[in-house]
Coordinates of C-alpha atoms in Angstrom, one line a residue:
Chain A
X38 CA 102.4 96.5 90.6
X39 CA 100.8 93.8 92.5
X40 CA 101.9 90.2 92.4
X41 CA 99.8 87.2 92.0
X42 CA 100.7 83.5 91.9
X43 CA 99.3 82.9 88.4
X44 CA 101.3 82.0 85.3
X45 CA 100.8 84.4 82.3
X46 CA 99.7 82.5 79.2
X47 CA 101.8 82.7 76.0
X48 CA 100.4 85.5 73.8
X49 CA 101.3 84.1 70.5
X50 CA 101.3 80.3 70.1
X51 CA 104.9 80.2 68.8
X52 CA 106.6 76.9 69.3
X53 CA 110.2 76.8 70.3
X54 CA 112.7 74.8 68.3
X55 CA 112.1 71.2 69.4
X56 CA 114.9 69.5 71.3
X57 CA 116.7 66.6 69.7
X58 CA 114.5 63.5 70.1
X59 CA 117.4 61.3 71.2
X60 CA 116.4 59.7 74.5
X61 CA 118.3 61.2 77.5
X62 CA 121.2 59.1 78.8
X63 CA 121.8 58.8 82.5
X64 CA 120.4 61.8 84.6
X65 CA 122.8 64.7 84.4
X66 CA 123.1 64.9 88.2
X67 CA 123.3 68.6 88.7
X68 CA 123.6 69.7 92.3
X69 CA 120.7 71.8 93.4
X70 CA 122.6 75.1 93.3
X71 CA 123.9 74.4 89.8
X72 CA 120.4 73.3 88.7
X73 CA 118.9 76.5 89.8
X74 CA 121.6 78.6 88.1
X75 CA 121.1 76.5 85.0
X76 CA 117.3 77.0 85.0
X77 CA 117.4 80.7 85.8
X78 CA 120.0 81.4 83.1
X79 CA 117.6 79.8 80.5
X80 CA 114.4 81.5 81.6
X81 CA 115.8 85.0 81.9
X82 CA 117.6 84.9 78.5
X83 CA 116.0 87.6 76.3
X84 CA 117.0 85.9 73.0
X85 CA 115.3 82.6 73.2
X86 CA 115.8 79.0 74.5
X87 CA 118.7 78.2 72.2
X88 CA 121.0 81.0 73.4
X89 CA 119.7 80.5 77.0
X90 CA 120.5 76.8 77.0
X91 CA 124.0 77.5 75.6
X92 CA 124.6 80.2 78.3
X93 CA 123.2 77.8 81.0
X94 CA 125.6 75.0 80.0
X95 CA 128.5 77.4 80.2
X96 CA 127.2 78.8 83.6
X97 CA 127.5 75.4 85.2
X98 CA 130.4 74.1 83.2
X99 CA 128.6 71.1 81.9
X100 CA 128.4 70.5 78.2
X101 CA 126.0 67.6 78.8
X102 CA 123.4 69.7 80.6
X103 CA 121.1 70.2 77.6
X104 CA 117.4 70.9 78.1
X105 CA 116.6 67.4 76.7
X106 CA 118.9 65.8 79.3
X107 CA 117.7 67.7 82.3
X108 CA 113.9 68.0 81.7
X109 CA 111.7 65.0 81.6
X110 CA 110.0 64.7 78.2
X111 CA 106.6 62.9 78.9
X112 CA 104.1 63.8 76.3
X113 CA 105.5 67.3 75.7
X114 CA 108.8 68.4 74.2
X115 CA 111.1 69.7 77.0
X116 CA 111.6 72.9 75.0
X117 CA 107.9 73.6 75.2
X118 CA 108.0 73.1 78.9
X119 CA 111.0 75.4 79.4
X120 CA 109.4 78.0 77.1
X121 CA 106.4 78.2 79.4
X122 CA 108.7 79.4 82.2
X123 CA 110.8 81.7 79.9
X124 CA 107.7 83.3 78.5
X125 CA 106.1 83.7 81.9
X126 CA 109.3 85.4 83.4
X127 CA 109.4 88.1 80.7
X128 CA 105.6 88.6 80.5
X129 CA 105.1 89.0 84.2
X130 CA 107.7 91.8 84.3
X131 CA 106.4 93.4 81.1
X132 CA 103.0 93.4 82.7
X133 CA 104.4 95.0 85.8
X134 CA 105.9 97.9 83.7
X135 CA 102.7 98.2 81.7
X136 CA 100.6 98.3 84.8
X137 CA 102.8 101.0 86.3
X138 CA 103.1 103.1 83.1
X139 CA 99.8 102.8 81.2
X140 CA 100.0 106.3 79.7
X141 CA 103.6 105.7 78.5
X142 CA 102.4 102.5 76.9
X143 CA 99.6 104.4 75.2
X144 CA 102.0 107.1 74.0
X145 CA 104.6 104.6 72.6
X146 CA 102.2 102.0 71.4
X147 CA 102.2 98.5 72.8
X148 CA 104.9 97.0 70.5
X149 CA 107.5 99.8 71.1
X150 CA 106.7 99.8 74.8
X151 CA 107.2 96.0 75.0
X152 CA 110.5 96.2 73.2
X153 CA 111.8 98.8 75.6
X154 CA 110.4 96.9 78.6
X155 CA 112.2 93.7 77.5
X156 CA 115.5 95.7 77.3
X157 CA 114.8 97.1 80.8
X158 CA 114.1 93.6 82.2
X159 CA 117.4 92.4 80.8
X160 CA 119.3 95.5 82.2
X161 CA 117.6 95.4 85.6
X162 CA 116.6 91.9 86.8
X163 CA 114.4 92.2 90.0
X164 CA 116.3 91.8 93.2
X165 CA 113.4 92.4 95.7
X166 CA 110.8 90.1 97.1
X167 CA 108.0 92.3 95.8
X168 CA 107.4 94.4 92.6
X169 CA 106.3 97.6 94.3
X170 CA 109.5 99.4 93.3
X171 CA 110.7 97.3 90.4
X172 CA 109.9 100.1 87.9
X173 CA 111.8 102.9 89.7
X174 CA 114.6 103.2 87.1
X175 CA 112.3 103.0 84.1
X176 CA 111.8 106.8 83.6
X177 CA 115.6 107.3 83.4
X178 CA 116.0 104.2 81.3
X179 CA 113.5 105.7 78.8
X180 CA 115.5 108.9 78.6
X181 CA 119.0 107.4 78.5
X182 CA 118.7 104.1 76.7
X183 CA 115.8 104.7 74.4
X184 CA 116.0 108.5 73.7
X185 CA 112.3 108.8 74.5
X186 CA 112.4 112.2 76.3
X187 CA 108.7 112.9 76.3
X188 CA 107.9 109.4 77.4
X189 CA 110.5 109.7 80.1
X190 CA 108.7 112.7 81.5
X191 CA 105.4 111.0 81.3
X192 CA 106.9 108.1 83.1
X193 CA 108.3 110.4 85.8
X194 CA 104.7 111.7 86.4
X195 CA 103.3 108.1 86.5
X196 CA 106.1 107.0 88.9
X197 CA 105.5 110.0 91.2
X198 CA 101.8 108.9 91.4
X199 CA 102.9 105.4 92.4
X200 CA 105.2 106.7 95.0
X201 CA 102.4 108.9 96.3
X202 CA 100.1 105.9 96.7
X203 CA 102.7 104.0 98.7
X204 CA 103.9 106.9 100.8
X205 CA 103.2 106.9 104.5
X206 CA 100.2 108.9 105.7
X207 CA 101.1 112.0 107.7
X208 CA 99.2 114.4 109.8
X209 CA 98.5 117.4 107.5
X210 CA 99.5 120.9 108.5
X211 CA 96.2 122.6 108.9
X212 CA 94.9 126.1 108.5
X213 CA 93.7 126.2 112.1
X214 CA 97.3 125.9 113.3
X215 CA 98.2 128.8 111.0
X216 CA 95.5 131.0 112.4
X217 CA 97.0 130.8 115.9
X218 CA 100.2 132.5 114.6
X219 CA 100.7 136.2 114.6
X220 CA 102.2 137.8 111.5
X221 CA 105.8 137.8 112.7
X222 CA 105.6 134.1 113.3
X223 CA 104.2 133.5 109.8
X224 CA 107.3 134.7 108.2
X225 CA 109.5 132.4 110.3
X226 CA 107.3 129.4 109.5
X227 CA 109.0 126.3 107.9
X228 CA 106.8 123.7 106.4
X229 CA 107.6 120.1 105.5
X230 CA 106.2 118.3 102.4
X231 CA 104.0 115.4 103.3
X232 CA 105.7 112.0 102.4
X233 CA 103.3 111.7 99.4
X234 CA 103.9 115.2 97.9
X235 CA 106.1 115.3 94.8
X236 CA 107.1 118.4 92.8
X237 CA 108.1 117.6 89.3
X238 CA 110.1 120.0 87.0
X239 CA 109.7 118.5 83.5
X240 CA 111.0 119.4 80.1
X241 CA 107.7 118.4 78.5
X242 CA 104.0 119.1 79.3
X243 CA 103.5 115.5 80.4
X244 CA 100.6 116.3 82.7
X245 CA 98.6 118.0 80.0
X246 CA 99.1 114.8 77.9
X247 CA 98.2 112.6 80.8
X248 CA 95.1 114.6 81.6
X249 CA 93.8 114.4 78.0
X250 CA 94.5 110.6 77.9
X251 CA 92.8 110.0 81.2
X252 CA 89.7 112.1 80.1
X253 CA 89.5 110.4 76.7
X254 CA 90.1 113.7 74.9
X255 CA 92.2 114.3 71.7
X256 CA 95.9 113.8 72.6
X257 CA 98.1 116.9 72.4
X258 CA 101.3 116.6 70.3
X259 CA 104.3 115.2 72.3
X260 CA 106.3 118.4 72.1
X261 CA 108.9 120.1 74.2
X262 CA 108.0 122.7 76.8
X263 CA 109.0 123.1 80.5
X264 CA 106.2 122.2 82.9
X265 CA 105.7 121.9 86.6
X266 CA 103.4 119.4 88.3
X267 CA 102.6 118.9 92.0
X268 CA 101.4 115.3 92.8
X269 CA 99.9 114.9 96.2
X270 CA 97.5 112.7 98.2
X271 CA 94.6 113.9 100.2
X272 CA 93.5 111.0 102.3
X273 CA 93.7 108.2 99.9
X274 CA 93.0 110.2 96.8
X275 CA 95.7 111.3 94.4
X276 CA 95.8 114.8 92.8
X277 CA 97.9 116.3 90.1
X278 CA 98.1 120.1 89.9
X279 CA 99.8 122.1 87.1
X280 CA 101.9 124.9 88.5
X281 CA 103.1 128.1 87.0
X282 CA 106.8 128.8 87.2
X283 CA 106.2 131.2 90.0
X284 CA 104.1 128.9 92.1
X285 CA 106.5 126.0 91.4
X286 CA 109.4 128.2 92.6
X287 CA 107.6 129.1 95.8
X288 CA 106.8 125.4 96.5
X289 CA 110.3 124.3 95.7
X290 CA 111.7 126.7 98.2
X291 CA 109.2 125.7 100.9
X292 CA 109.9 122.0 100.3
X293 CA 113.6 122.8 100.6
X294 CA 113.0 124.1 104.0
X295 CA 113.2 127.9 103.4
X296 CA 111.0 130.0 105.8
X297 CA 107.7 131.2 104.4
X298 CA 109.0 134.8 104.6
X299 CA 112.2 134.0 102.7
X300 CA 110.4 132.0 100.0
X301 CA 107.8 134.7 99.4
X302 CA 110.4 137.5 99.2
X303 CA 112.4 135.5 96.7
X304 CA 109.4 135.7 94.4
X305 CA 110.1 139.4 93.8
X306 CA 107.3 142.0 93.7
X307 CA 104.8 140.9 91.0
X308 CA 101.5 142.8 91.2
X309 CA 98.8 141.2 93.5
X310 CA 101.4 138.8 94.8
X311 CA 100.2 138.6 98.4
X312 CA 96.6 137.6 97.8
X313 CA 97.7 135.1 95.1
X314 CA 100.2 133.5 97.5
X315 CA 97.5 133.2 100.2
X316 CA 95.1 131.6 97.7
X317 CA 97.7 129.0 96.5
X318 CA 98.8 128.4 100.0
X319 CA 95.3 127.7 101.3
X320 CA 94.7 125.2 98.5
X321 CA 97.9 123.3 99.2
X322 CA 97.3 123.3 103.0
X323 CA 93.7 122.1 102.4
X324 CA 95.0 119.3 100.2
X325 CA 97.4 118.0 102.8
X326 CA 100.5 118.9 100.7
X327 CA 102.4 119.9 103.9
X328 CA 102.8 118.1 107.2
X329 CA 103.7 119.4 110.6
Chain B
X160 CA 96.0 81.8 117.8
X161 CA 93.6 84.4 116.3
X162 CA 90.4 85.0 118.0
X163 CA 87.8 85.1 115.3
X164 CA 85.4 86.8 117.8
X165 CA 87.5 89.9 117.5
X166 CA 86.2 90.4 114.0
X167 CA 83.1 92.4 113.5
X168 CA 80.2 89.9 113.3
X169 CA 78.3 89.7 110.0
X170 CA 75.9 87.3 108.5
X171 CA 77.9 84.5 106.8
X172 CA 78.6 84.7 103.1
X173 CA 78.2 80.9 102.6
X174 CA 75.7 78.6 104.3
X175 CA 77.0 76.8 107.4
X176 CA 75.2 73.6 106.5
X177 CA 73.8 72.2 103.3
X178 CA 72.2 68.8 102.6
X179 CA 73.4 67.5 106.0
X180 CA 77.0 68.7 105.4
X181 CA 78.5 71.0 108.0
X182 CA 80.5 73.3 105.9
X183 CA 82.4 74.7 108.8
X184 CA 83.9 71.5 110.1
X185 CA 87.7 71.4 110.1
X186 CA 89.7 68.2 110.2
X187 CA 93.3 69.6 110.6
X188 CA 95.5 68.6 113.5
X189 CA 96.0 72.2 114.7
X190 CA 92.3 72.8 115.2
X191 CA 92.7 75.9 112.9
X192 CA 89.2 77.1 112.0
X193 CA 87.4 76.4 108.7
X194 CA 86.8 80.0 107.6
X195 CA 84.3 79.1 104.9
X196 CA 84.5 80.2 101.2
X197 CA 86.8 83.1 100.6
X198 CA 88.2 85.3 97.9
X199 CA 91.6 86.6 97.1
X200 CA 91.7 90.4 97.9
X201 CA 92.4 92.2 94.6
X202 CA 92.6 95.9 93.8
X203 CA 89.7 96.1 91.4
X204 CA 87.4 95.0 94.3
X205 CA 88.7 97.6 96.9
X206 CA 85.9 100.0 96.4
X207 CA 83.1 97.5 96.2
X208 CA 84.3 95.8 99.4
X209 CA 84.6 99.0 101.3
X210 CA 81.2 100.3 100.1
X211 CA 79.1 98.0 102.2
X212 CA 81.3 95.2 103.6
X213 CA 79.4 92.5 101.8
X214 CA 78.9 89.1 103.4
X215 CA 82.0 87.2 102.2
X216 CA 83.5 84.7 104.6
X217 CA 87.2 85.6 104.5
X218 CA 90.0 87.0 102.3
X219 CA 93.4 85.9 101.4
X220 CA 96.0 88.5 100.4
X221 CA 99.3 88.2 98.6
X222 CA 101.7 89.1 101.4
X223 CA 104.2 90.9 99.1
X224 CA 101.7 93.4 97.9
X225 CA 101.5 94.9 101.4
X226 CA 105.3 95.1 102.0
X227 CA 107.5 98.1 101.2
X228 CA 104.4 100.2 101.3
X229 CA 103.1 102.5 104.0
X230 CA 100.2 104.0 102.0
X231 CA 96.9 103.1 100.5
X232 CA 97.3 99.3 100.2
X233 CA 98.1 99.0 103.9
X234 CA 95.2 101.3 104.9
X235 CA 92.8 99.2 102.8
X236 CA 94.2 96.0 104.3
X237 CA 93.8 97.3 107.8
X238 CA 90.1 98.1 107.2
X239 CA 89.5 94.7 105.5
X240 CA 91.2 92.9 108.4
X241 CA 88.9 94.8 110.8
X242 CA 85.9 93.2 109.0
X243 CA 87.0 89.8 107.9
X244 CA 89.5 87.1 108.7
X245 CA 92.6 87.6 106.5
X246 CA 95.1 84.9 105.6
X247 CA 98.5 85.7 104.2
X248 CA 99.7 83.9 101.0
X249 CA 103.2 84.6 99.9
X250 CA 105.0 84.2 96.6
X251 CA 108.6 85.1 97.5
X252 CA 109.7 83.1 100.4
X253 CA 111.7 80.9 98.0
X254 CA 111.8 78.0 100.4
X255 CA 113.7 75.8 97.9
X256 CA 116.3 78.4 96.7
X257 CA 120.0 77.8 97.4
X258 CA 120.3 81.5 98.1
X259 CA 120.3 82.4 101.9
X260 CA 116.9 83.0 103.4
X261 CA 115.9 86.6 103.2
X262 CA 115.7 87.6 106.9
X263 CA 114.4 91.0 106.2
X264 CA 111.6 89.6 104.1
X265 CA 110.7 87.1 106.9
X266 CA 110.7 89.8 109.5
X267 CA 108.3 91.9 107.4
X268 CA 106.1 88.9 106.9
X269 CA 106.0 88.2 110.6
X270 CA 105.0 91.8 111.3
X271 CA 102.3 91.7 108.6
X272 CA 100.9 88.5 110.0
X273 CA 100.6 90.0 113.4
X274 CA 99.1 93.2 112.0
X275 CA 96.2 91.4 110.2
X276 CA 95.9 88.7 112.9
X277 CA 96.4 86.0 110.3
X278 CA 95.2 82.6 111.5
X279 CA 97.9 81.0 109.2
X280 CA 100.2 81.9 106.4
X281 CA 101.3 80.0 103.3
X282 CA 103.8 80.0 100.5
X283 CA 104.7 77.5 97.8
X284 CA 106.9 74.5 97.4
X285 CA 109.2 76.2 94.9
X286 CA 112.1 78.6 94.5
X287 CA 111.8 82.0 93.0
X288 CA 115.4 82.8 92.0
X289 CA 119.1 82.5 92.8
X290 CA 122.2 84.7 92.8
X291 CA 120.1 87.6 94.3
X292 CA 117.7 87.7 91.4
X293 CA 113.9 87.3 92.0
X294 CA 112.3 85.8 88.9
X295 CA 108.8 86.4 90.5
X296 CA 107.7 83.0 89.4
X297 CA 107.1 79.8 91.3
X298 CA 109.9 77.7 89.8
X299 CA 109.8 73.9 90.1
X300 CA 112.0 71.9 92.5
X301 CA 113.8 68.8 91.2
X302 CA 112.2 66.2 93.5
X303 CA 115.4 64.6 94.8
X304 CA 116.8 63.6 98.2
X305 CA 119.1 66.7 98.0
X306 CA 116.1 69.0 97.6
X307 CA 114.3 67.2 100.4
X308 CA 117.2 67.7 102.8
X309 CA 117.5 71.4 101.7
X310 CA 113.8 72.1 102.1
X311 CA 113.6 70.4 105.4
X312 CA 116.4 72.6 106.9
X313 CA 114.8 75.7 105.4
X314 CA 111.3 75.0 106.5
X315 CA 112.5 74.4 110.1
X316 CA 114.5 77.7 110.0
X317 CA 111.5 79.7 108.7
X318 CA 109.2 78.2 111.3
X319 CA 111.7 79.1 114.0
X320 CA 111.9 82.7 112.7
X321 CA 108.2 83.2 112.2
X322 CA 107.3 81.3 115.3
X323 CA 104.4 79.8 113.3
X324 CA 103.6 76.7 111.4
X325 CA 104.3 77.2 107.7
X326 CA 101.7 76.0 105.2
X327 CA 103.1 75.1 101.8
X328 CA 101.1 75.0 98.6
X329 CA 101.7 72.6 95.7
X330 CA 102.4 74.8 92.7
X331 CA 101.4 74.3 89.1
X332 CA 104.4 72.9 87.3
X333 CA 105.3 72.6 83.6
X334 CA 108.5 70.8 83.9
X335 CA 109.8 67.8 85.9
X336 CA 113.4 66.6 85.8
X337 CA 115.2 63.5 84.9
X338 CA 117.0 63.4 88.3
X339 CA 113.6 63.2 90.1
X340 CA 113.3 60.3 92.5
X341 CA 109.9 60.9 94.0
X342 CA 106.5 62.3 93.2
X343 CA 105.4 65.7 94.4
X344 CA 102.9 64.2 96.9
X345 CA 105.6 61.9 98.3
X346 CA 107.9 64.9 98.6
X347 CA 105.3 67.1 100.4
X348 CA 104.2 64.2 102.7
X349 CA 107.8 63.6 103.8
X350 CA 108.5 67.3 104.2
X351 CA 105.5 67.6 106.5
X352 CA 106.6 64.7 108.6
X353 CA 110.2 66.0 108.8
X354 CA 109.3 69.6 109.7
X355 CA 105.8 69.6 111.2
X356 CA 104.7 72.0 108.5
X357 CA 101.2 71.9 106.9
X358 CA 99.6 72.0 103.5
X359 CA 97.6 74.5 101.5
X360 CA 96.3 72.3 98.8
X361 CA 95.6 73.8 95.4
X362 CA 93.3 71.4 93.6
X363 CA 93.5 73.4 90.4
X364 CA 97.3 73.0 90.5
X365 CA 96.9 69.2 91.0
X366 CA 94.7 69.2 87.9
X367 CA 97.0 71.4 85.8
X368 CA 100.1 69.5 86.9
X369 CA 98.4 66.1 86.2
X370 CA 97.6 67.3 82.7
X371 CA 101.2 68.6 82.2
X372 CA 102.9 65.5 83.5
X373 CA 100.4 62.8 82.8
X374 CA 99.7 61.5 86.4
X375 CA 96.3 60.6 87.8
X376 CA 95.0 63.2 90.3
X377 CA 93.5 60.3 92.3
X378 CA 97.0 59.1 93.0
X379 CA 97.9 62.6 94.2
X380 CA 94.9 62.7 96.6
X381 CA 95.8 59.2 97.9
X382 CA 99.2 60.5 98.9
X383 CA 98.1 63.7 100.8
X384 CA 98.4 63.7 104.6
X385 CA 94.9 65.0 105.1
X386 CA 95.1 66.0 108.7
X387 CA 97.7 68.6 107.6
X388 CA 95.5 70.4 105.1
X389 CA 94.2 73.7 106.4
X390 CA 93.1 75.3 103.2
X391 CA 92.2 74.7 99.5
X392 CA 92.7 76.9 96.5
X393 CA 90.6 76.7 93.3
X394 CA 91.1 78.8 90.2
X395 CA 90.6 78.9 86.4
X396 CA 93.3 77.9 84.0
X397 CA 94.0 78.0 80.2
X398 CA 93.7 74.6 78.5
X399 CA 96.0 74.5 75.5
X400 CA 95.0 70.9 74.6
X401 CA 98.5 69.4 75.1
X402 CA 99.0 71.1 78.5
X403 CA 97.4 73.7 80.8
X404 CA 98.6 77.1 82.1
X405 CA 97.7 78.2 85.6
X406 CA 96.4 81.7 84.6
X407 CA 93.9 82.2 87.4
X408 CA 91.5 83.6 84.7
X409 CA 87.9 82.6 84.3
X410 CA 85.6 80.1 85.9
X411 CA 86.8 76.9 87.6
X412 CA 86.3 73.8 85.4
X413 CA 84.1 70.9 86.5
X414 CA 86.9 68.4 87.0
X415 CA 88.5 70.8 89.4
X416 CA 85.3 71.4 91.4
X417 CA 85.0 67.6 91.5
X418 CA 88.5 67.3 92.9
X419 CA 87.7 70.0 95.5
X420 CA 84.6 68.2 96.6
X421 CA 86.5 64.9 97.1
X422 CA 89.5 66.6 98.7
X423 CA 87.3 68.6 101.1
X424 CA 85.7 65.5 102.5
X425 CA 89.0 63.6 102.7
X426 CA 90.4 66.5 104.8
X427 CA 87.3 66.5 107.1
X428 CA 86.6 70.1 105.9
X429 CA 88.9 73.0 105.3
X430 CA 88.7 76.7 104.2
X431 CA 88.2 77.2 100.4
X432 CA 89.6 80.1 98.4
X433 CA 89.0 81.2 94.8
X434 CA 91.9 82.9 93.0
X435 CA 91.0 85.1 90.0
X436 CA 93.9 87.3 89.1
X437 CA 93.4 88.8 85.6
X438 CA 90.4 89.9 83.6
X439 CA 88.8 90.1 87.0
X440 CA 85.0 90.4 87.0
X441 CA 83.0 92.4 89.5
X442 CA 83.0 91.3 93.1
X443 CA 79.5 89.7 93.0
X444 CA 80.4 87.6 89.9
X445 CA 83.7 86.5 91.5
X446 CA 81.9 85.6 94.8
X447 CA 79.2 83.7 92.9
X448 CA 82.0 81.6 91.3
X449 CA 83.6 80.9 94.6
X450 CA 80.3 79.8 96.2
X451 CA 80.0 77.0 93.6
X452 CA 82.3 75.3 96.1
X453 CA 79.2 74.7 98.2
X454 CA 77.6 72.6 95.4
X455 CA 80.8 70.8 94.8
X456 CA 81.2 69.8 98.4
X457 CA 77.5 68.8 98.7
X458 CA 77.7 66.8 95.5
X459 CA 80.8 64.9 96.6
X460 CA 79.1 64.0 99.8
X461 CA 76.1 62.4 98.0
X462 CA 78.5 60.5 95.7
X463 CA 80.4 59.2 98.7
X464 CA 77.3 58.1 100.6

């Protein structure tokens, strides 16, 4: 998702436990590197300021580095001040995941989504200057850690769409180029997927669910059932195309670098295969699914 | 230096003069232009902007949103930069962190600045993480001599790498530290002197921090080296009574507009930018909010005279 320089506001006005009101003695005198480890340990702690502060004291080996001793009180309790940062750290990353996976959030409900997001944030702190790829492991996390198999496939679809948005543009392979080839050359042709093209082989009909959600229609049950989806970008517009097992197999072979001839022969000899292949193929080429 | 003439000419989005105030004067020592009244470029406005390239003076973009992408965001940015001046505003330089500078990040930033012909670029007086983690937040510096020495070294390094002057923004802060030996305005003033860097002054952040720490915004303004201010930020915030949160949501409150008016004249004029980052209204509403800066600047002039 995109970054901004704003601070998320607390969603529920919960007050942290106040710090002891004893006036701070002499400044603690943490070196800058220790101070930063101390501060980050507190704000990234998922369990609250108390556990965070204990972990922070241990991290810098200073029993006297309490929040009350390090943070200036002024008119506000130091715990309230630190909680603004702790809250903002978690909320911003939760917002990032919610922004990247709106359909998953709809499927799971906000509370369950947020619980899983918090666990993801603790498991995978960001290590990049931007958040464009922060969510990349969320689909697998949903599957492995949370046993949310349908949500994981929905997340794979949503992530494929994000990757397609960020992929480099490429000169599409066009039909005109195809028409200059004679039939022998057709069979030897190898096509490369455009950088934005993604072929998904899923254990659930995630795209049907996504489509219903996007269109505001009644949501289908989140049941099992293998499905194949092609995500691609034509110009700056994203498309999702449900594929039959046969078309998915053809496309998988072409993306893997098989020649057109080999990929088509591997489909067997279903009736009317040739005209159908030509129809699919024209649609993919027109959508910029392949590049030169 | 960017040539503003390279940009497609349009009728200006904000008036050039009003009530005897020349809204395009610029008082900074680098003679960087006053671009007028601009907006932060945000995704919900992409379509409206590209539909008819409305008369908006300039845009600021969050640099990181156009890194590690080769697709649509960059294509939109290129088109916007062909129509308007674009300034880069970063959130991950982490100038105050004790982690090593991220050379790869700085190299991407330099490339991006060249790509959009940015007349300047800014980041914040803050750190965003240590031990390889990025907290994606503008975390407060303890305002100590050690921090001053550390930031001085780092700003110089960054300016050498970028081959540009760095402009630092005062962040909203919610905590100050018992080790602190100076105010933020003293810290920024000394840092500018020591490194030659400039300031991007966020008057909403001055207001928010003044409420959170109990200082007088006038004391802050009295401490700013005005000839180093190239740009202002204004934004909305959440007022919780006891303290304020810099949410960048909603209209700018009157005390912040008043601070802008005064600061603008003290700087001898500088570019103004509205940040509105969540619950973003349509482009016209956002732009109308930004253009309230013209009234604030005019009103401050008549109060001063």
